[in-house]
Amino acid sequence: MDKEIAIPEIKLQPEALKELIQFIRKRGFSDPVLIREILDHFACKTEELLSKDPRLSLSEAMTKAHESFGIRGFLPIVEAYGQYTFLKYKRIYRKFFLKVITHPKWLPLILLTGVGTYYVVTSPLLSVLNAGPFLGLFGIGFFIALLLMTEWTAMFFIIFRKTPWQKNTLLQNAVRLPSHLSFIFWIFLMNLHLGQAADPESSKALFISILLACLTALFQVNLLSLYFTIQEAKKETDASHQPE
Amino acid sequence: MESKQIIKGSLQTMILNMLEQHGSMYGYEMTKYVRKQSQGKMVLTEAALYPALHKLSEAGLLSAVYKTADGRTRKYYFLTPQGKKKSKELTQALHQAIDTLLHILNPKQAYG
């Protein structure tokens, strides 16, 4: 086999790197986090092609380098990174969940939420309101659940008001968590509880009241844990911008 | 073609072993190293490499750090202590598997 000839290495200048970034954006990847994952490998391949054949234009080298990634282009890198970050943020979420339920700052708030919910759902006033002409249509449980959703929405608004949410891979993966499904279960239970109004002293009604209280407290823990997880994702996104 | 399937099964071992030998490497460097060491017979594609790297990271065998190199951010992978231990185990296991296969395929050479 012929001895490999040493090829002088070409290094891309900042202006050329900007063109590579534009090339990546045109392929549908504008998230700075994804650009960070793709750019270096893409740039190295382009540099190798230019070093082997200096007659190639930058545009031709970029096209050839992109083709060498295969039929799916940059997608395998993006998908692998997406799956990795989803699992990573799932772990981070669990870490915050445990921290929140054991932290002396948050634990009283969570207990207060649970106890408060218990007293609200066992209040006779709740059954009276539910029997009324307006709330009776949807059930008071639905409106209390709506209140909690408003809290959730407000949290998202506060965190995301300056963040390009749709194009943020890390944030999308941070919130792709199933924990808030407990909210839907909460609505169901709330209405089931109010159906027990005919015999509020029954052990079944008591059981459902306690379950609702626990679920509300869990929902609060979930919101807090998600908030902290999203903050971590935001920090990592901010750190991912390419050097000037 | 068949050799590709055999090598595919050893990808994670290869990655761990490369990092054990070199300390830290970035993705493109790994593909170039494999191409050079195999004299062009094996091409480590990005579609194979990056999912493997992320799987190994998720398993706690690798970690990564971002550094600035050549005017852009470069991600260097390196073995965790757990990864170093696993690399030795898997490399040894692979060598033994290859020896065993050679004995089966070339019994005259093995036993004389």
PDB file of N, CA, C and O in Angstrom, chain B residues 18-65:
ATOM      1  N   MET B  18     -10.389   3.141  22.288  1.00  0.00           N
ATOM      2  CA  MET B  18      -9.729   4.318  21.686  1.00  0.00           C
ATOM      3  C   MET B  18      -9.513   5.401  22.738  1.00  0.00           C
ATOM      4  O   MET B  18      -8.454   6.015  22.814  1.00  0.00           O
ATOM      5  N   LEU B  19     -10.546   5.628  23.546  1.00  0.00           N
ATOM      6  CA  LEU B  19     -10.449   6.676  24.564  1.00  0.00           C
ATOM      7  C   LEU B  19      -9.486   6.276  25.675  1.00  0.00           C
ATOM      8  O   LEU B  19      -8.797   7.130  26.251  1.00  0.00           O
ATOM      9  N   GLU B  20      -9.411   4.997  25.927  1.00  0.00           N
ATOM     10  CA  GLU B  20      -8.466   4.530  26.948  1.00  0.00           C
ATOM     11  C   GLU B  20      -7.027   4.784  26.487  1.00  0.00           C
ATOM     12  O   GLU B  20      -6.161   5.190  27.249  1.00  0.00           O
ATOM     13  N   GLN B  21      -6.804   4.575  25.194  1.00  0.00           N
ATOM     14  CA  GLN B  21      -5.459   4.770  24.645  1.00  0.00           C
ATOM     15  C   GLN B  21      -5.089   6.247  24.518  1.00  0.00           C
ATOM     16  O   GLN B  21      -3.934   6.619  24.698  1.00  0.00           O
ATOM     17  N   HIS B  22      -6.070   7.085  24.152  1.00  0.00           N
ATOM     18  CA  HIS B  22      -5.763   8.476  23.819  1.00  0.00           C
ATOM     19  C   HIS B  22      -6.148   9.503  24.881  1.00  0.00           C
ATOM     20  O   HIS B  22      -5.825  10.658  24.729  1.00  0.00           O
ATOM     21  N   GLY B  23      -6.835   9.070  25.902  1.00  0.00           N
ATOM     22  CA  GLY B  23      -7.210  10.036  26.944  1.00  0.00           C
ATOM     23  C   GLY B  23      -8.507  10.739  26.610  1.00  0.00           C
ATOM     24  O   GLY B  23      -9.526  10.541  27.264  1.00  0.00           O
ATOM     25  N   SER B  24      -8.495  11.591  25.604  1.00  0.00           N
ATOM     26  CA  SER B  24      -9.728  12.243  25.169  1.00  0.00           C
ATOM     27  C   SER B  24      -9.681  12.418  23.650  1.00  0.00           C
ATOM     28  O   SER B  24      -8.606  12.609  23.063  1.00  0.00           O
ATOM     29  N   MET B  25     -10.841  12.316  23.044  1.00  0.00           N
ATOM     30  CA  MET B  25     -10.936  12.483  21.582  1.00  0.00           C
ATOM     31  C   MET B  25     -12.259  13.155  21.251  1.00  0.00           C
ATOM     32  O   MET B  25     -13.218  13.055  22.026  1.00  0.00           O
ATOM     33  N   TYR B  26     -12.307  13.794  20.087  1.00  0.00           N
ATOM     34  CA  TYR B  26     -13.579  14.327  19.621  1.00  0.00           C
ATOM     35  C   TYR B  26     -14.097  13.438  18.491  1.00  0.00           C
ATOM     36  O   TYR B  26     -13.363  12.600  17.952  1.00  0.00           O
ATOM     37  N   GLY B  27     -15.347  13.636  18.127  1.00  0.00           N
ATOM     38  CA  GLY B  27     -16.027  12.719  17.217  1.00  0.00           C
ATOM     39  C   GLY B  27     -15.307  12.502  15.898  1.00  0.00           C
ATOM     40  O   GLY B  27     -15.033  11.355  15.494  1.00  0.00           O
ATOM     41  N   TYR B  28     -14.974  13.585  15.233  1.00  0.00           N
ATOM     42  CA  TYR B  28     -14.313  13.474  13.936  1.00  0.00           C
ATOM     43  C   TYR B  28     -12.959  12.767  14.067  1.00  0.00           C
ATOM     44  O   TYR B  28     -12.566  11.968  13.212  1.00  0.00           O
ATOM     45  N   GLU B  29     -12.263  13.044  15.126  1.00  0.00           N
ATOM     46  CA  GLU B  29     -10.957  12.429  15.383  1.00  0.00           C
ATOM     47  C   GLU B  29     -11.098  10.898  15.474  1.00  0.00           C
ATOM     48  O   GLU B  29     -10.243  10.156  14.991  1.00  0.00           O
ATOM     49  N   MET B  30     -12.191  10.457  16.100  1.00  0.00           N
ATOM     50  CA  MET B  30     -12.419   9.017  16.221  1.00  0.00           C
ATOM     51  C   MET B  30     -12.662   8.396  14.852  1.00  0.00           C
ATOM     52  O   MET B  30     -12.137   7.315  14.555  1.00  0.00           O
ATOM     53  N   THR B  31     -13.445   9.050  14.012  1.00  0.00           N
ATOM     54  CA  THR B  31     -13.728   8.482  12.680  1.00  0.00           C
ATOM     55  C   THR B  31     -12.443   8.422  11.856  1.00  0.00           C
ATOM     56  O   THR B  31     -12.190   7.456  11.145  1.00  0.00           O
ATOM     57  N   LYS B  32     -11.620   9.451  11.986  1.00  0.00           N
ATOM     58  CA  LYS B  32     -10.368   9.503  11.233  1.00  0.00           C
ATOM     59  C   LYS B  32      -9.395   8.417  11.709  1.00  0.00           C
ATOM     60  O   LYS B  32      -8.716   7.761  10.900  1.00  0.00           O
ATOM     61  N   TYR B  33      -9.352   8.211  13.017  1.00  0.00           N
ATOM     62  CA  TYR B  33      -8.458   7.213  13.598  1.00  0.00           C
ATOM     63  C   TYR B  33      -8.830   5.817  13.116  1.00  0.00           C
ATOM     64  O   TYR B  33      -7.975   5.022  12.726  1.00  0.00           O
ATOM     65  N   VAL B  34     -10.135   5.523  13.140  1.00  0.00           N
ATOM     66  CA  VAL B  34     -10.596   4.193  12.701  1.00  0.00           C
ATOM     67  C   VAL B  34     -10.271   3.983  11.222  1.00  0.00           C
ATOM     68  O   VAL B  34      -9.802   2.906  10.817  1.00  0.00           O
ATOM     69  N   ARG B  35     -10.491   5.021  10.421  1.00  0.00           N
ATOM     70  CA  ARG B  35     -10.208   4.916   8.984  1.00  0.00           C
ATOM     71  C   ARG B  35      -8.716   4.663   8.745  1.00  0.00           C
ATOM     72  O   ARG B  35      -8.324   3.835   7.934  1.00  0.00           O
ATOM     73  N   LYS B  36      -7.890   5.353   9.522  1.00  0.00           N
ATOM     74  CA  LYS B  36      -6.434   5.237   9.347  1.00  0.00           C
ATOM     75  C   LYS B  36      -5.945   3.866   9.818  1.00  0.00           C
ATOM     76  O   LYS B  36      -5.198   3.182   9.118  1.00  0.00           O
ATOM     77  N   GLN B  37      -6.382   3.442  11.005  1.00  0.00           N
ATOM     78  CA  GLN B  37      -5.912   2.182  11.568  1.00  0.00           C
ATOM     79  C   GLN B  37      -6.382   0.973  10.755  1.00  0.00           C
ATOM     80  O   GLN B  37      -5.687  -0.038  10.691  1.00  0.00           O
ATOM     81  N   SER B  38      -7.559   1.105  10.137  1.00  0.00           N
ATOM     82  CA  SER B  38      -8.087  -0.003   9.326  1.00  0.00           C
ATOM     83  C   SER B  38      -7.619   0.107   7.875  1.00  0.00           C
ATOM     84  O   SER B  38      -8.039  -0.681   7.027  1.00  0.00           O
ATOM     85  N   GLN B  39      -6.780   1.123   7.601  1.00  0.00           N
ATOM     86  CA  GLN B  39      -6.275   1.376   6.245  1.00  0.00           C
ATOM     87  C   GLN B  39      -7.421   1.527   5.250  1.00  0.00           C
ATOM     88  O   GLN B  39      -7.393   0.986   4.143  1.00  0.00           O
ATOM     89  N   GLY B  40      -8.432   2.232   5.689  1.00  0.00           N
ATOM     90  CA  GLY B  40      -9.556   2.531   4.815  1.00  0.00           C
ATOM     91  C   GLY B  40     -10.587   1.414   4.700  1.00  0.00           C
ATOM     92  O   GLY B  40     -11.602   1.579   4.022  1.00  0.00           O
ATOM     93  N   LYS B  41     -10.328   0.270   5.354  1.00  0.00           N
ATOM     94  CA  LYS B  41     -11.263  -0.865   5.228  1.00  0.00           C
ATOM     95  C   LYS B  41     -12.526  -0.639   6.039  1.00  0.00           C
ATOM     96  O   LYS B  41     -13.580  -1.182   5.747  1.00  0.00           O
ATOM     97  N   MET B  42     -12.421   0.155   7.073  1.00  0.00           N
ATOM     98  CA  MET B  42     -13.599   0.387   7.903  1.00  0.00           C
ATOM     99  C   MET B  42     -13.886   1.883   7.998  1.00  0.00           C
ATOM    100  O   MET B  42     -12.984   2.686   8.240  1.00  0.00           O
ATOM    101  N   VAL B  43     -15.165   2.221   7.779  1.00  0.00           N
ATOM    102  CA  VAL B  43     -15.586   3.620   7.897  1.00  0.00           C
ATOM    103  C   VAL B  43     -16.574   3.716   9.051  1.00  0.00           C
ATOM    104  O   VAL B  43     -17.607   3.030   9.056  1.00  0.00           O
ATOM    105  N   LEU B  44     -16.219   4.517  10.024  1.00  0.00           N
ATOM    106  CA  LEU B  44     -17.103   4.728  11.171  1.00  0.00           C
ATOM    107  C   LEU B  44     -17.992   5.927  10.849  1.00  0.00           C
ATOM    108  O   LEU B  44     -17.518   7.067  10.819  1.00  0.00           O
ATOM    109  N   THR B  45     -19.262   5.642  10.554  1.00  0.00           N
ATOM    110  CA  THR B  45     -20.164   6.731  10.147  1.00  0.00           C
ATOM    111  C   THR B  45     -20.680   7.495  11.361  1.00  0.00           C
ATOM    112  O   THR B  45     -20.721   6.965  12.482  1.00  0.00           O
ATOM    113  N   GLU B  46     -21.128   8.716  11.101  1.00  0.00           N
ATOM    114  CA  GLU B  46     -21.690   9.543  12.169  1.00  0.00           C
ATOM    115  C   GLU B  46     -22.981   8.911  12.707  1.00  0.00           C
ATOM    116  O   GLU B  46     -23.276   9.008  13.894  1.00  0.00           O
ATOM    117  N   ALA B  47     -23.710   8.252  11.832  1.00  0.00           N
ATOM    118  CA  ALA B  47     -24.972   7.609  12.212  1.00  0.00           C
ATOM    119  C   ALA B  47     -24.748   6.465  13.199  1.00  0.00           C
ATOM    120  O   ALA B  47     -25.640   6.128  13.977  1.00  0.00           O
ATOM    121  N   ALA B  48     -23.545   5.880  13.145  1.00  0.00           N
ATOM    122  CA  ALA B  48     -23.200   4.811  14.096  1.00  0.00           C
ATOM    123  C   ALA B  48     -22.503   5.387  15.330  1.00  0.00           C
ATOM    124  O   ALA B  48     -22.765   4.976  16.458  1.00  0.00           O
ATOM    125  N   LEU B  49     -21.620   6.348  15.101  1.00  0.00           N
ATOM    126  CA  LEU B  49     -20.767   6.864  16.172  1.00  0.00           C
ATOM    127  C   LEU B  49     -21.548   7.623  17.247  1.00  0.00           C
ATOM    128  O   LEU B  49     -21.416   7.315  18.433  1.00  0.00           O
ATOM    129  N   TYR B  50     -22.340   8.616  16.822  1.00  0.00           N
ATOM    130  CA  TYR B  50     -22.947   9.505  17.835  1.00  0.00           C
ATOM    131  C   TYR B  50     -23.984   8.816  18.728  1.00  0.00           C
ATOM    132  O   TYR B  50     -23.972   9.038  19.947  1.00  0.00           O
ATOM    133  N   PRO B  51     -24.858   7.962  18.166  1.00  0.00           N
ATOM    134  CA  PRO B  51     -25.740   7.228  19.091  1.00  0.00           C
ATOM    135  C   PRO B  51     -24.955   6.377  20.089  1.00  0.00           C
ATOM    136  O   PRO B  51     -25.324   6.297  21.268  1.00  0.00           O
ATOM    137  N   ALA B  52     -23.839   5.770  19.622  1.00  0.00           N
ATOM    138  CA  ALA B  52     -23.015   4.949  20.529  1.00  0.00           C
ATOM    139  C   ALA B  52     -22.384   5.820  21.622  1.00  0.00           C
ATOM    140  O   ALA B  52     -22.351   5.440  22.798  1.00  0.00           O
ATOM    141  N   LEU B  53     -21.889   6.983  21.247  1.00  0.00           N
ATOM    142  CA  LEU B  53     -21.270   7.887  22.223  1.00  0.00           C
ATOM    143  C   LEU B  53     -22.293   8.326  23.275  1.00  0.00           C
ATOM    144  O   LEU B  53     -21.994   8.349  24.474  1.00  0.00           O
ATOM    145  N   HIS B  54     -23.490   8.642  22.806  1.00  0.00           N
ATOM    146  CA  HIS B  54     -24.511   9.099  23.764  1.00  0.00           C
ATOM    147  C   HIS B  54     -24.980   7.956  24.661  1.00  0.00           C
ATOM    148  O   HIS B  54     -25.254   8.180  25.846  1.00  0.00           O
ATOM    149  N   LYS B  55     -25.028   6.760  24.108  1.00  0.00           N
ATOM    150  CA  LYS B  55     -25.426   5.596  24.919  1.00  0.00           C
ATOM    151  C   LYS B  55     -24.396   5.351  26.015  1.00  0.00           C
ATOM    152  O   LYS B  55     -24.733   5.078  27.171  1.00  0.00           O
ATOM    153  N   LEU B  56     -23.136   5.436  25.634  1.00  0.00           N
ATOM    154  CA  LEU B  56     -22.056   5.220  26.601  1.00  0.00           C
ATOM    155  C   LEU B  56     -22.043   6.333  27.655  1.00  0.00           C
ATOM    156  O   LEU B  56     -21.766   6.076  28.829  1.00  0.00           O
ATOM    157  N   SER B  57     -22.377   7.554  27.240  1.00  0.00           N
ATOM    158  CA  SER B  57     -22.452   8.672  28.192  1.00  0.00           C
ATOM    159  C   SER B  57     -23.596   8.450  29.169  1.00  0.00           C
ATOM    160  O   SER B  57     -23.454   8.661  30.378  1.00  0.00           O
ATOM    161  N   GLU B  58     -24.716   8.005  28.636  1.00  0.00           N
ATOM    162  CA  GLU B  58     -25.895   7.758  29.468  1.00  0.00           C
ATOM    163  C   GLU B  58     -25.621   6.638  30.473  1.00  0.00           C
ATOM    164  O   GLU B  58     -26.115   6.664  31.593  1.00  0.00           O
ATOM    165  N   ALA B  59     -24.784   5.677  30.076  1.00  0.00           N
ATOM    166  CA  ALA B  59     -24.438   4.560  30.960  1.00  0.00           C
ATOM    167  C   ALA B  59     -23.373   4.964  31.988  1.00  0.00           C
ATOM    168  O   ALA B  59     -22.991   4.163  32.834  1.00  0.00           O
ATOM    169  N   GLY B  60     -22.910   6.199  31.901  1.00  0.00           N
ATOM    170  CA  GLY B  60     -21.920   6.681  32.870  1.00  0.00           C
ATOM    171  C   GLY B  60     -20.493   6.249  32.573  1.00  0.00           C
ATOM    172  O   GLY B  60     -19.609   6.392  33.411  1.00  0.00           O
ATOM    173  N   LEU B  61     -20.242   5.728  31.376  1.00  0.00           N
ATOM    174  CA  LEU B  61     -18.905   5.249  31.033  1.00  0.00           C
ATOM    175  C   LEU B  61     -18.059   6.351  30.382  1.00  0.00           C
ATOM    176  O   LEU B  61     -16.831   6.291  30.379  1.00  0.00           O
ATOM    177  N   LEU B  62     -18.761   7.339  29.827  1.00  0.00           N
ATOM    178  CA  LEU B  62     -18.054   8.456  29.194  1.00  0.00           C
ATOM    179  C   LEU B  62     -18.557   9.753  29.785  1.00  0.00           C
ATOM    180  O   LEU B  62     -19.687   9.842  30.263  1.00  0.00           O
ATOM    181  N   SER B  63     -17.699  10.750  29.669  1.00  0.00           N
ATOM    182  CA  SER B  63     -18.171  12.094  29.954  1.00  0.00           C
ATOM    183  C   SER B  63     -17.626  12.987  28.852  1.00  0.00           C
ATOM    184  O   SER B  63     -16.814  12.540  28.037  1.00  0.00           O
ATOM    185  N   ALA B  64     -18.095  14.211  28.789  1.00  0.00           N
ATOM    186  CA  ALA B  64     -17.634  15.093  27.716  1.00  0.00           C
ATOM    187  C   ALA B  64     -17.431  16.504  28.249  1.00  0.00           C
ATOM    188  O   ALA B  64     -18.072  16.905  29.221  1.00  0.00           O
ATOM    189  N   VAL B  65     -16.528  17.206  27.591  1.00  0.00           N
ATOM    190  CA  VAL B  65     -16.277  18.593  27.965  1.00  0.00           C
ATOM    191  C   VAL B  65     -16.151  19.408  26.674  1.00  0.00           C
ATOM    192  O   VAL B  65     -15.615  18.931  25.671  1.00  0.00           O
TER     193      VAL B  65
END
